[in-house]
Amino acid sequence: MPDENKQKNQGTMKTLLEETRTFRPSEEFKKNANVKDDSIYKEAGKNREAFWAKYAQDLEWYKKWDKVLEWKAPFAKWFVGGKLNASYNCLDRHVKAGNGGKAAILWEGEEGEQRTLTYEDMYKAVNKLANAIKALGVAKGDRVAIYMPMIPEASIAMLACARIGAIHTVIFGGFSSDSLKDRIDDAQAKLLITADGGARRGKMVPLKEVADVAAASCPSIKHVLVVKHASNPVNMKTGRDIWYHEAVEKAADYCEPEKMDAEDILFILYTSGTTGKPKGIIHTTGGYMTSVTATAKWVFDLKKSDVYWCTADVGWVTGHSYITYGPMSNGVTQVMFEGTPDYPERNRFWKIIEKYKVTILYTAPTAIRAFMKWGTQWPEGCDLSSLRLLGTVGEPINPEAWIWYHEVIGKGKCPIVDTWWQTETGSIMISPIPGITTTKPGSAYRPLPGIEATALTAEGKEITEGGGYLAIKNPWPSMLRGIWGNEQRYKDTYWSRWEGYYFPGDGARIDPEGYFWLLGRVDDIMLVAGHNIGTMEVESALVDHPSVAEAAVVGIKDDVKGTAIAAFVILKEGNKAGKELEDVLKKHVDGKIGAIARPSKIIFSAELPKTRSGKIMRRLLRDIGEGRALGDVTTLADASVVEALKTKYDDET
Ligand code: ATP
Ligand code: MG
């Protein structure tokens, strides 16, 4: 760690707002960074539309737009009249520029299988598949459901849809047949692209079997295209099911990309379902491609020489924007991994970084907290010296997890970009820019250039310092254009709370230096004795204790206080749960934040209920704490976790 950082590191957190540790990029990083100075913020501030139009020109357009923005709140149109194709921008232009031989995807399977696909290979595969799905009757505007393991064909399928103007909707390969069915039905998809099976911790996930159950009750599905990947026996329904390799073999080599209107729909993606019934979020072509291309370049500092690795699944928005579209539009080499961090051993991520000399790692706080729990011996046994930049997304990152990531994985030399955004925003909204930002652990810094975010009071007054509801002030290019089939829900969910502001549903605090601290979902914020307390603050105080790996807190109804805080705590390996530690942890929170935030109950647990994307589902913990029957558990990764926790809680209280 550079000396100046070491010095700054002496200060510790009292409350989140008093986090005093700061980290600056090294001179070396700064010198080579894509964004070297903060004039980019000034430029964006001067004329937001002109700023985005400049970055839209990093793409190749068939026809330039007539107008940058048409804003009839809450409906935005960006680059009106412009024509382009996303697959052309991700593939053809790199091949044409002579970079076809460059690796696009370095794929590794769970058992260590390897495949390298160059941009030329991707280009060929996408062209052939585009022709193959056209031959199956899929036309511009039709919906195609993609239900795949983490294999290159997942990105190929997305890009093939984009090439012919079909709208893809990717459904995470871990979803059940019911979830798959609901999403196919809502989108009225005509074609389903899947695989025979996928790998998970040494077992085979029978994707085709699950897909068969869903497809049987989805009359909109005319064909199912099946990638042979796991080579497990599957039923192929005559007339409906076709092997992917047979279909592409017959297809012609070139498919003319459809000249898409900037506002034509590129994809629908259902939100991961932390809060309730999934919404089909609509993204269009021109604005989305502009935002993901630019933000990938600024935030991940992508260079021709990088080996970038985003560990998200293609089924989440992160996999759309920062595996398929953003990185490929930038022509970068990336690792794609079908597997889990603990198979066959808990050092799998670090082995991959060592093997492929990964330079940029983008992962989730939930993974980082699991690594902390497992201990430093796993990363320490691997050579991580190729890393130069680290990123996180998905949840607020607790300062202690940030510091661990910085020291143990980044060896004190890699800037960390904590990126706040959502399925709805399409691209990163609040994040450091690694070559110029002085970061504070736990803060996502401030809105990116071209984005105007603020915090509001409940009455809708803007706050320049202090806590409130996060809100976005103006339309941005990759903004969602609606909820599929439900315009009213779009208005109600995002635009009706305060006029003229987009409401993401998260709480944020702005510190005196203008840094944003994401506090979690506003539905989870606890009102204790008249004070709003973010779940993030109490959880971070708990994780700050050396024995704690992960914590989730919720406010539960209390006859005396109105609301009492219950904390569910996962200990690092080697620590003993019990009354003694419970008291220690309560005191620890007292000391860090104050008595007001002291949990009245601490429940030690081996696991926490999480969505399939790895986020803690606090509303279920509230159900447990308040002794209610559990609410909707369909989006949980493992429903047995919450059942076991409920039993334990009921026994202990
Ligand atoms: P649903 O909207 O269906 O409940 P979801 O919100 O989990 O699901 P996503 O769009 O994948 O679906 O997640 C976006 C949310 O994740 C944000 O609104 C925020 O709550 C959280 N989040 C993402 N990144 C960060 C971050 N860097 N810091 C804090 N919170 C984050
Ligand atoms: Mg959400």
Short mmCIF file of N, CA and C in Angstrom, two decimals, residues 13 15 23 34 42 63 84 170 200 217 223 243 333 350 411 440 468 477 499-500 533 550 608 617 621-622:
data_model
loop_
_atom_site.label_atom_id
_atom_site.label_comp_id
_atom_site.label_asym_id
_atom_site.label_seq_id
_atom_site.Cartn_x
_atom_site.Cartn_y
_atom_site.Cartn_z
N MET A 13 -13.99 3.88 11.35
CA MET A 13 -15.36 4.30 11.18
C MET A 13 -16.06 4.48 12.52
N THR A 15 -19.50 6.33 12.57
CA THR A 15 -20.70 5.94 11.84
C THR A 15 -20.21 5.95 10.41
N PHE A 23 -8.52 6.55 -0.32
CA PHE A 23 -7.56 5.86 -1.17
C PHE A 23 -7.45 6.55 -2.52
N ASN A 34 -7.87 5.90 -18.91
CA ASN A 34 -8.69 6.44 -20.00
C ASN A 34 -9.21 7.84 -19.66
N LYS A 42 -17.11 18.53 -15.90
CA LYS A 42 -17.46 19.91 -16.29
C LYS A 42 -18.09 19.91 -17.67
N LYS A 63 -27.23 5.71 -39.81
CA LYS A 63 -27.75 7.06 -40.06
C LYS A 63 -27.66 7.83 -38.76
N LEU A 84 -28.81 2.11 -36.14
CA LEU A 84 -27.58 1.35 -35.83
C LEU A 84 -27.94 -0.10 -35.53
N VAL A 170 -33.39 -12.68 -21.55
CA VAL A 170 -32.56 -13.73 -20.97
C VAL A 170 -33.10 -14.06 -19.58
N ARG A 200 -23.05 -27.39 -12.27
CA ARG A 200 -23.09 -26.68 -10.99
C ARG A 200 -22.56 -27.56 -9.88
N SER A 217 -46.44 -25.39 -21.15
CA SER A 217 -47.59 -24.53 -20.84
C SER A 217 -47.41 -23.11 -21.38
N HIS A 223 -40.74 -22.90 -31.25
CA HIS A 223 -39.56 -23.76 -31.38
C HIS A 223 -38.66 -23.64 -30.16
N TRP A 243 -31.74 -29.16 -32.62
CA TRP A 243 -30.39 -28.99 -32.09
C TRP A 243 -29.76 -27.75 -32.69
N THR A 333 -10.82 -8.29 -24.41
CA THR A 333 -10.77 -9.73 -24.15
C THR A 333 -11.33 -9.99 -22.76
N TRP A 350 -9.34 -17.39 -7.76
CA TRP A 350 -7.94 -16.93 -7.74
C TRP A 350 -7.10 -17.75 -8.71
N LYS A 411 -3.92 -6.26 -3.19
CA LYS A 411 -2.59 -6.03 -2.61
C LYS A 411 -2.30 -4.55 -2.40
N LYS A 440 -13.59 6.31 -0.88
CA LYS A 440 -13.78 6.04 0.55
C LYS A 440 -14.48 4.69 0.63
N GLY A 468 -31.43 10.66 2.61
CA GLY A 468 -32.76 10.76 2.02
C GLY A 468 -33.00 9.68 0.98
N PRO A 477 -29.26 8.23 -21.32
CA PRO A 477 -29.47 7.43 -22.54
C PRO A 477 -29.94 5.99 -22.30
N GLU A 499 -42.67 14.51 -8.50
CA GLU A 499 -42.76 14.88 -9.89
C GLU A 499 -41.40 15.29 -10.46
N GLY A 500 -41.11 14.74 -11.62
CA GLY A 500 -39.87 15.11 -12.30
C GLY A 500 -38.64 14.34 -11.87
N ILE A 533 -32.66 4.73 10.26
CA ILE A 533 -31.36 4.06 10.27
C ILE A 533 -31.31 3.11 9.09
N GLU A 550 -20.66 -11.69 7.74
CA GLU A 550 -21.80 -11.11 7.05
C GLU A 550 -22.93 -10.87 8.04
N LEU A 608 -27.88 -16.86 5.06
CA LEU A 608 -28.94 -15.85 5.01
C LEU A 608 -29.80 -16.10 3.77
N MET A 617 -32.48 -11.02 1.21
CA MET A 617 -33.90 -10.67 1.14
C MET A 617 -34.41 -10.33 2.52
N LEU A 621 -36.72 -11.78 6.37
CA LEU A 621 -36.20 -11.73 7.75
C LEU A 621 -37.18 -10.96 8.63
N ARG A 622 -37.82 -9.96 8.05
CA ARG A 622 -38.84 -9.23 8.82
C ARG A 622 -40.02 -10.14 9.14
#
